[in-house]
Coordinates of C-alpha atoms and ligand atoms in Angstrom, one line a residue:
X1 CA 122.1 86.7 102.4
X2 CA 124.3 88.6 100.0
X3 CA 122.4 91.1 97.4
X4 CA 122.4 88.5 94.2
X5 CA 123.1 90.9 91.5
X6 CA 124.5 88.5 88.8
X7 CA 120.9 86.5 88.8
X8 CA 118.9 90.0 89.1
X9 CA 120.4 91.0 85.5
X10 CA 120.4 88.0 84.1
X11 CA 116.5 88.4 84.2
X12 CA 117.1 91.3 82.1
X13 CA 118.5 89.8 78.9
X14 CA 118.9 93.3 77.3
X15 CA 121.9 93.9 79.8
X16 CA 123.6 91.6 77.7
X17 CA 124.0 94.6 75.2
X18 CA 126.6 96.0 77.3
X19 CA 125.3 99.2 78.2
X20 CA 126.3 100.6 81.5
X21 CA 122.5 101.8 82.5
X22 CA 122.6 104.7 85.3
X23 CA 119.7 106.2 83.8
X24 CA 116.8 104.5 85.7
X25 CA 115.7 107.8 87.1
X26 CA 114.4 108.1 83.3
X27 CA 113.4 104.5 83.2
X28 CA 115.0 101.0 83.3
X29 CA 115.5 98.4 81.4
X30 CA 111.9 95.9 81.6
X31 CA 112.5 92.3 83.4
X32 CA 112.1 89.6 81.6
X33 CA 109.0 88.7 83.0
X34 CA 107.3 91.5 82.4
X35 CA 108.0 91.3 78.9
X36 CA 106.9 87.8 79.3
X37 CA 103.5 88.5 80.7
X38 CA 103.0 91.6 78.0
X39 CA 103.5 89.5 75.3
X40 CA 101.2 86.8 76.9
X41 CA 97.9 88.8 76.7
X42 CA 98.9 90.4 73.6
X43 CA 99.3 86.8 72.0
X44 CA 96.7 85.0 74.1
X45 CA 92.6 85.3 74.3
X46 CA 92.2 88.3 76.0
X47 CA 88.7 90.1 75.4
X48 CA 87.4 93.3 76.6
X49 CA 86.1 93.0 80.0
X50 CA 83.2 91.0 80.4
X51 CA 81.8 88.2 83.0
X52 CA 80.2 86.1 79.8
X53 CA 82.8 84.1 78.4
X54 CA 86.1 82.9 79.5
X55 CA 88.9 85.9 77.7
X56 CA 86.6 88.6 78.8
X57 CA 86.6 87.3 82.4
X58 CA 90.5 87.1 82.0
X59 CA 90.5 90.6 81.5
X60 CA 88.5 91.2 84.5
X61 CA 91.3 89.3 86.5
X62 CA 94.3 91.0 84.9
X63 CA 92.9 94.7 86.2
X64 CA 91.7 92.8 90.1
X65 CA 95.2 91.3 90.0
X66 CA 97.4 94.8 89.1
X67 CA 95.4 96.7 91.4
X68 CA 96.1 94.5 94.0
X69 CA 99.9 94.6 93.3
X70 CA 99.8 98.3 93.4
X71 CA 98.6 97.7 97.1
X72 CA 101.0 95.5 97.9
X73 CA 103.9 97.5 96.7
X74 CA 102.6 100.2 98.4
X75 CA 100.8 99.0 101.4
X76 CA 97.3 101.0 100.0
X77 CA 93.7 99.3 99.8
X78 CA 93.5 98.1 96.3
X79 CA 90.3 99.4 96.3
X80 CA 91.6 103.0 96.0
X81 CA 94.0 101.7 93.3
X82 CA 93.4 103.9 90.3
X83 CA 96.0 103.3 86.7
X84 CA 97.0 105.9 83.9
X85 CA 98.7 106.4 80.7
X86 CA 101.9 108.4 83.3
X87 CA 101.9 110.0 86.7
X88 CA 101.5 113.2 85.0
X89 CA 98.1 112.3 83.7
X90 CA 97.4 111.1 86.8
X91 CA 98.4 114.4 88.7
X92 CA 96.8 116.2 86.1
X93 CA 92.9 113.8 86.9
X94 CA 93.5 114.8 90.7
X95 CA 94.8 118.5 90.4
X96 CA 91.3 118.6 88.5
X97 CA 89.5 116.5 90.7
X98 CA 90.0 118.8 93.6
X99 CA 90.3 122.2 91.8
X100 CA 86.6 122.6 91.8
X101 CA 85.9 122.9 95.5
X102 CA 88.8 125.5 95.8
X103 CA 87.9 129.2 96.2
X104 CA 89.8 132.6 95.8
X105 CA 92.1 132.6 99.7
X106 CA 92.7 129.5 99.4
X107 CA 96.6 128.6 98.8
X108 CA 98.1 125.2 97.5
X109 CA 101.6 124.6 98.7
X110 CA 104.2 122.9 96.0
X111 CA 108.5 123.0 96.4
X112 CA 111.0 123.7 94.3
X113 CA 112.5 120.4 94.5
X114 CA 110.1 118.5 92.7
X115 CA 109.5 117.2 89.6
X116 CA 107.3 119.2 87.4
X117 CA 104.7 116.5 87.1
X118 CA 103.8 117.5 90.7
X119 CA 104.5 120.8 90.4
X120 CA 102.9 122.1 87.0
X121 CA 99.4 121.2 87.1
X122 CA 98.6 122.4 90.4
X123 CA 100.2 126.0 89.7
X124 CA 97.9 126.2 86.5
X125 CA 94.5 124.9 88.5
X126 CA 95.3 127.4 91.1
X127 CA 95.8 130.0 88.1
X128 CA 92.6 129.0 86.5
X129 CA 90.3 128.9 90.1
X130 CA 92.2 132.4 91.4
X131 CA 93.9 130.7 94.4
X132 CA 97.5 131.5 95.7
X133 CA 100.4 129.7 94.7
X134 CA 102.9 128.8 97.6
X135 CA 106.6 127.7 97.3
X136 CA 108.7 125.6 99.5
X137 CA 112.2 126.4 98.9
X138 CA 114.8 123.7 99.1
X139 CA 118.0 125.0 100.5
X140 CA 120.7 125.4 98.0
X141 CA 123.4 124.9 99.9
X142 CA 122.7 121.3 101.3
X143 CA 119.8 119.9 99.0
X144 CA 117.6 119.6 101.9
X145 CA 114.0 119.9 101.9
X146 CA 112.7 120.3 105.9
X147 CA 110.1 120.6 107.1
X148 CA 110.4 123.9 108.4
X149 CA 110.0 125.6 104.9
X150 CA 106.6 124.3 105.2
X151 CA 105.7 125.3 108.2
X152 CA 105.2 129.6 107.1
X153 CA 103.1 128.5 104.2
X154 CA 100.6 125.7 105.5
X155 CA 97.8 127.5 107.3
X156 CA 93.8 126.9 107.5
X157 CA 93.1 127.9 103.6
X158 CA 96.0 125.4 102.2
X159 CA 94.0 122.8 100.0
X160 CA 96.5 120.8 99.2
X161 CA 100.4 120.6 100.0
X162 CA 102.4 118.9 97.4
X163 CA 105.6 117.3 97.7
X164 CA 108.4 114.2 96.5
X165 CA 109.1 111.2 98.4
X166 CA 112.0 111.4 96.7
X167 CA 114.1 114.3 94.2
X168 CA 114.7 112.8 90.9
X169 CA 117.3 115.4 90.5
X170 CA 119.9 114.9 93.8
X171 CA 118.0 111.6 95.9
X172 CA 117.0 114.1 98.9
X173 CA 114.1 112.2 100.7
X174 CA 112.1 114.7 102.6
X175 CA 110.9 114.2 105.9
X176 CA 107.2 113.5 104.3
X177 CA 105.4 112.2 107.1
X178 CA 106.4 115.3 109.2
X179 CA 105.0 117.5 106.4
X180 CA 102.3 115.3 105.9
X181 CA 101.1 116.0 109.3
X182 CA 101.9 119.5 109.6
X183 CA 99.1 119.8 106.5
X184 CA 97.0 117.7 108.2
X185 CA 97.0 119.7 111.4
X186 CA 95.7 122.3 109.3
X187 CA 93.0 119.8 107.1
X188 CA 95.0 120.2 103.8
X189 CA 95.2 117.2 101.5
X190 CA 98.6 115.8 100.4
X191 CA 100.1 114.9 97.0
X192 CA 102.7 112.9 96.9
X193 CA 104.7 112.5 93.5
X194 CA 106.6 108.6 94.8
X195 CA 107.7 108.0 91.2
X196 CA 111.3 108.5 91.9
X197 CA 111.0 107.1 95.6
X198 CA 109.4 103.6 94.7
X199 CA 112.1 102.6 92.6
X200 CA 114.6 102.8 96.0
X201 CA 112.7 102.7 98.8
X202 CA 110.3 100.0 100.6
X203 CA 107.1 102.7 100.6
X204 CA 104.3 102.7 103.3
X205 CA 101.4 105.0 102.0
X206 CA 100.2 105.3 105.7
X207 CA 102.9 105.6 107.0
X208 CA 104.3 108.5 104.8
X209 CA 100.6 110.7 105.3
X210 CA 100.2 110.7 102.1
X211 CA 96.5 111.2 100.7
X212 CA 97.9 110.7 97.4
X213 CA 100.7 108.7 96.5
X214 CA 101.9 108.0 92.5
X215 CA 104.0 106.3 90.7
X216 CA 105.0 105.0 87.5
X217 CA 106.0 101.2 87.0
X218 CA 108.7 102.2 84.0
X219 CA 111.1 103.6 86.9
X220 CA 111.1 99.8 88.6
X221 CA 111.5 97.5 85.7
X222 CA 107.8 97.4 84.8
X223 CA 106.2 98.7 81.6
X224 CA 105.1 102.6 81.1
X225 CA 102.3 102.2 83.2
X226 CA 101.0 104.5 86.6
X227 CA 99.3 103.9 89.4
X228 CA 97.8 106.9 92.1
X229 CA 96.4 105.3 95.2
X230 CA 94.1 106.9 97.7
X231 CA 91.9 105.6 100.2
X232 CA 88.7 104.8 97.9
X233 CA 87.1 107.4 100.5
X234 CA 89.1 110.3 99.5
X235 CA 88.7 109.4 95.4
X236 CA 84.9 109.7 96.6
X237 CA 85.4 112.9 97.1
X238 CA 87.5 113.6 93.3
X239 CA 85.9 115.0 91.0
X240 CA 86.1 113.4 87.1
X241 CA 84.3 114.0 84.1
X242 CA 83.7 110.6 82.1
X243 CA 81.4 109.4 79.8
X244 CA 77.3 108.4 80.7
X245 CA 77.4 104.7 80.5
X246 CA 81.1 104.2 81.9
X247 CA 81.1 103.2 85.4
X248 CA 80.8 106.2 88.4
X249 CA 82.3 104.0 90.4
X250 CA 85.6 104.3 92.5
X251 CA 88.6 103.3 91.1
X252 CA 87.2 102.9 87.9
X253 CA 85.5 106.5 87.3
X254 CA 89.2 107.7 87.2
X255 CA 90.3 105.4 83.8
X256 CA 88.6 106.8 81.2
X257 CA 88.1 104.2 78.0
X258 CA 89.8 100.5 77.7
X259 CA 93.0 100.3 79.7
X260 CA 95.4 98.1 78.6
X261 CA 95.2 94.9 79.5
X262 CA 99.0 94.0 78.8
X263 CA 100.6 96.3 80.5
X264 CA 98.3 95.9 83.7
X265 CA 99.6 92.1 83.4
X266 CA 103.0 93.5 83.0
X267 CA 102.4 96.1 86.1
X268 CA 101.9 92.9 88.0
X269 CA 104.5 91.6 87.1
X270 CA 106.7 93.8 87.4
X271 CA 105.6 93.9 91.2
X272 CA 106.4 90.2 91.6
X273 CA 109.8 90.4 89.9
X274 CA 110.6 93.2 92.8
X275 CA 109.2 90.8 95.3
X276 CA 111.6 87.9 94.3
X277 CA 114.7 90.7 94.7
X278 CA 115.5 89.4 98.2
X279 CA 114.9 85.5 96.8
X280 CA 117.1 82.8 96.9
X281 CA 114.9 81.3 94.1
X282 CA 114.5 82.4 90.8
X283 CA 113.0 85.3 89.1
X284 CA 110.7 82.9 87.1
X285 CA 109.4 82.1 90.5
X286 CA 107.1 85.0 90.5
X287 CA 103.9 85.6 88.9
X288 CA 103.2 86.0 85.4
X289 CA 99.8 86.4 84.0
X290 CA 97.3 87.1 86.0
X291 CA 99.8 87.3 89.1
X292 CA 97.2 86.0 92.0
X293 CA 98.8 88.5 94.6
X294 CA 100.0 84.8 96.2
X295 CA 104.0 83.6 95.6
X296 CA 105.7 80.5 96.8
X297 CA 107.3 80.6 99.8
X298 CA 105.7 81.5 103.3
X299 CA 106.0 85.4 103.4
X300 CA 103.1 87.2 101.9
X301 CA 104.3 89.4 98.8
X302 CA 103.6 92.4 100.9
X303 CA 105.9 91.2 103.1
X304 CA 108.7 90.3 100.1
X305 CA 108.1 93.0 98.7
X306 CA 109.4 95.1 101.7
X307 CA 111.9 92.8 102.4
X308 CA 112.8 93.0 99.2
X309 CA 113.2 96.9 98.8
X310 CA 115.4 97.5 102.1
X311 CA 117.9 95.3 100.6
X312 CA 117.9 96.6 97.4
X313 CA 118.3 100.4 99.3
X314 CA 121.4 99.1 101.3
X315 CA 122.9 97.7 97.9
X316 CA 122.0 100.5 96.0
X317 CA 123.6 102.7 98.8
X318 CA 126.9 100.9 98.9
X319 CA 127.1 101.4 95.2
X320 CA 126.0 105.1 95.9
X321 CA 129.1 105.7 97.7
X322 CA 131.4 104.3 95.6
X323 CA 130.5 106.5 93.0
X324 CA 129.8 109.6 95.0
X325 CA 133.3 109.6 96.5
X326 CA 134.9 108.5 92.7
X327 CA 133.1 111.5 91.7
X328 CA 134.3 113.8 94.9
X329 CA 138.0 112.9 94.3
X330 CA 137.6 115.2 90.9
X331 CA 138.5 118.7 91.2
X332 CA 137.4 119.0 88.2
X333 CA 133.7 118.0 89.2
X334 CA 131.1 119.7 91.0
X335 CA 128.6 117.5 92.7
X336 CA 125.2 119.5 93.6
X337 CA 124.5 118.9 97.3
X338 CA 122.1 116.5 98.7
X339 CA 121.9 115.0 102.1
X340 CA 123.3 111.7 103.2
X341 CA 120.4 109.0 103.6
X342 CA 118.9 110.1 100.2
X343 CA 118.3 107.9 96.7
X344 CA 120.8 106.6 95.1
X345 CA 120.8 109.6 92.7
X346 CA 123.3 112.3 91.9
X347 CA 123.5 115.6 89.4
X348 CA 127.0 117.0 88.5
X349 CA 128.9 119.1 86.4
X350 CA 132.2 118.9 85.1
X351 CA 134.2 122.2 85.1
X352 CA 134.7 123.3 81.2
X353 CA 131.9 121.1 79.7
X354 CA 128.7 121.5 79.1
X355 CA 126.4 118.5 80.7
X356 CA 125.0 117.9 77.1
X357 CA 128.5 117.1 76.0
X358 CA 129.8 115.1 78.7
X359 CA 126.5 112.8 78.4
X360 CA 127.1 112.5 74.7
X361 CA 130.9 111.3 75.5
X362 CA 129.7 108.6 77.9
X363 CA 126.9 108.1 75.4
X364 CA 129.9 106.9 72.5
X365 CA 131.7 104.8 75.1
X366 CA 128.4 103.2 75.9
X367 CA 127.6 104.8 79.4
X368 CA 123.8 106.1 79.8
X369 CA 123.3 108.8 81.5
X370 CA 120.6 111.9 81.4
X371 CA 122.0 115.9 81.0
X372 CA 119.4 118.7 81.1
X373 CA 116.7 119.9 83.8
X374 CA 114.9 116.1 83.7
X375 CA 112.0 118.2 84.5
X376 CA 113.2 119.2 87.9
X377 CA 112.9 122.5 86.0
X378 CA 112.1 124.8 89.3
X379 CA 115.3 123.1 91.0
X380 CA 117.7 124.3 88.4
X381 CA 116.2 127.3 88.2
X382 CA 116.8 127.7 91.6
X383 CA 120.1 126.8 91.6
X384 CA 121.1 129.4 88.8
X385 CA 121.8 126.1 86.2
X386 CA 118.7 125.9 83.9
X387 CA 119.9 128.5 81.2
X388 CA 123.3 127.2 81.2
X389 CA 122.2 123.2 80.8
X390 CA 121.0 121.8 84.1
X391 CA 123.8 119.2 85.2
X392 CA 124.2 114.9 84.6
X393 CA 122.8 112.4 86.3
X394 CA 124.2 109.2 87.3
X395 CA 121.5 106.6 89.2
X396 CA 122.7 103.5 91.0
X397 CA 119.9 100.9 90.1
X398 CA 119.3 97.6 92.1
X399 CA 121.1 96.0 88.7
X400 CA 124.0 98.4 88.2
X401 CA 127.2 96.8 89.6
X402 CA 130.7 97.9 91.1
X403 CA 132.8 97.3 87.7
X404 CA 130.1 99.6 86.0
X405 CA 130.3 102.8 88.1
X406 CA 134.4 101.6 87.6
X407 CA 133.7 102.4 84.2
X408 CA 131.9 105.2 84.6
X409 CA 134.5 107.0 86.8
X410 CA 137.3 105.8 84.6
X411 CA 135.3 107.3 81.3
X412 CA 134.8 110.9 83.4
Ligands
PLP501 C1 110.0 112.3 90.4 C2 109.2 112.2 89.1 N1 108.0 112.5 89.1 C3 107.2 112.4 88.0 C4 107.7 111.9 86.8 C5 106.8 111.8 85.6 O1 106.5 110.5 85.4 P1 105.7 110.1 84.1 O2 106.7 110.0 83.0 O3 105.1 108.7 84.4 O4 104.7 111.1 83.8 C6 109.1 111.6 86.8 C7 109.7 111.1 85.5 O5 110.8 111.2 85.3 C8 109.8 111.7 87.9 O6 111.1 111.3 88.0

């Protein structure tokens, strides 16, 4: 079945706007059902969680419901679900959960591809416990990230290896389950930072090795809302300071106070709306409040969901094309490298112009796009382009269309 784009954006009425969004790697637009099930606990009884009376038990069912989308996006036991404000907070409550145990010769290993978020708080826990700071260097000249840049740094004292599913900066998609078990040859736990990845990819937390895997629903249409999921055995073994009578329990040790019960509904959501990608039905067809983990149709939403997600990454990938080789007939342009097979994600430069400017001239003809570091900080460093204003970033997004990167070509 073809990739129904035209009934994908009409479930986001803000298209209608006429903004040409390739800025989902900073967040995309919400689907309308998501907004739709926000506004419906934020409008309907909803108490504080309790069993004694009818709104308090809805709030129960909203939190059992969004942590058991999280495992169906991301094939993890719902259990081990745990949400936060961002997935920086959340790196920040597991770099600190397992900081404690670490002792001086002990090493962490982190890259210089990633994302700060994944980067940042484990440099400054292994600053505050005395332990070594390792660095997986990307290679400049092709964007790659293998797995061989691991292998001189992961050894019997690494704690914990931390690394993308995905670059935010250039797409490259890292061979994580190779890494993954190169750290566990060697008993070292890994992070990984999926906030860029979930947004493209169908994800498999098994399958990738990851111990930890994050990510934050405001990249895939959903509301500014993170998950981390772990096997509930290894957040047994997290530290986290919390208040006396809140619950030592895992997940629920992990979210300190009253989460918010509308955008957990909208997390849901969110997760059904991605399930219905593949549809031939509608997107009302999924879920709203209260999403039971259950949609119409045969297939589980596990099984949707995948479905769903490989087509969206061989739409998205077409798209990709188009615009990389628009962008690659420029002389004029300068397209930082990244290896084929990646996200649909790309950084460039064009020659003469800073990146601040040529996002604030796509900006005027109504064509988003992000200029800067995006907090890919050690890759631009790296790259010699952080002092001089980091590069653009285009995104193909499973609602961006042919005629929009067009416009985007024609505009550069
Ligand atoms: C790859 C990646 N990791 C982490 C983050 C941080 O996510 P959050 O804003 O939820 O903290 C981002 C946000 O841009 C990202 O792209």
């Amino acid at each position: 079945m073809p990739f129904d784009v035209a009934r994908i954006r009409q479930a986001h009425p803000a298209l209608a706007e006429g903004y040409a969004h390739f800025d989902g790697a900073a967040g995309t637009l919400v689907a309308e059902p998501v907004a739709r099930a926000v506004a419906g606990v934020l409008g309907g009884a909803v108490s504080n969680r309790t069993t004694a009376f009818a709104p308090g038990r809805r709030a129960l069912a909203i939190v059992d419901a969004a942590r058991a989308a999280a495992g169906d996006l991301l094939g993890a036991d719902p259990a081990g679900v745990v949400f936060g404000q961002s997935a920086t907070a959340l790196v920040y409550t597991v770099a600190r959960g397992l900081a404690g145990t670490w002792e001086p010769g002990d090493n962490v290993v982190v890259t210089r591809l990633d994302h700060d978020a994944n980067v940042r708080p484990w440099v400054q826990l292994a600053s505050a416990m005395g332990v070594e700071v390792r660095w997986a260097a990307f290679d400049p000249a092709t964007g790659a990230l293998p797995v061989a840049a691991f292998e001189p740094l992961v050894d019997a004292r690494t704690r914990v290896v931390a690394v993308t599913a995905a670059s935010n900066a250039i797409g490259t998609v890292p061979d994580v389950p190779a890494i993954a078990a190169l750290a566990h040859g060697f008993g070292a736990v890994v992070h990984v930072d999926g906030v860029h990845a979930t947004a493209h990819l169908p994800v498999d937390v098994a399958a990738l090795g990851a111990d930890y895997y994050v990510t934050s629903a405001y990249k895939w249409s959903g509301p500014h809302l993170a998950a981390c999921v772990a096997a509930p055995a290894q957040w047994e073994r997290t530290a986290m300071l919390k208040l006396l009578p809140s619950s030592d329990a895992v997940p629920e040790r992990f979210e300190l106070g009253t989460p918010s019960f509308e955008l957990l509904a909208g997390f849901t959501a969110a997760v059904d709306f991605l399930a219905t990608l593949d549809d031939a039905g509608t997107p009302d067809d999924a879920g709203v409040l209260n999403g039971s983990g259950v949609l119409n149709g045969a297939a589980s939403r596990r099984e949707r969901v995948l479905r769903s997600m490989a087509a969206v990454h061989s739409y998205e990938t077409r798209l990709f094309e188009r615009l990389l080789d628009g962008l690659r007939s420029m002389p004029a342009v300068r397209v930082l490298p990244a290896p084929a097979g990646g996200c649909p994600t790309v950084s460039f430069r064009i020659a003469g112009e800073d990146p601040a400017t040529t996002a604030a001239r796509l900006g005027d003809q109504g064509i988003c796009v992000f200029s800067g570091d995006y907090y890919a900080a050690e890759y631009f460093t790296a790259m010699g382009l952080r002092e001089s204003g980091g590069a653009v970033r285009a995104g193909i997004y499973h609602y961006t269309t042919a005629d929009e990167v067009d416009r985007l070509l024609a505009a550069l």
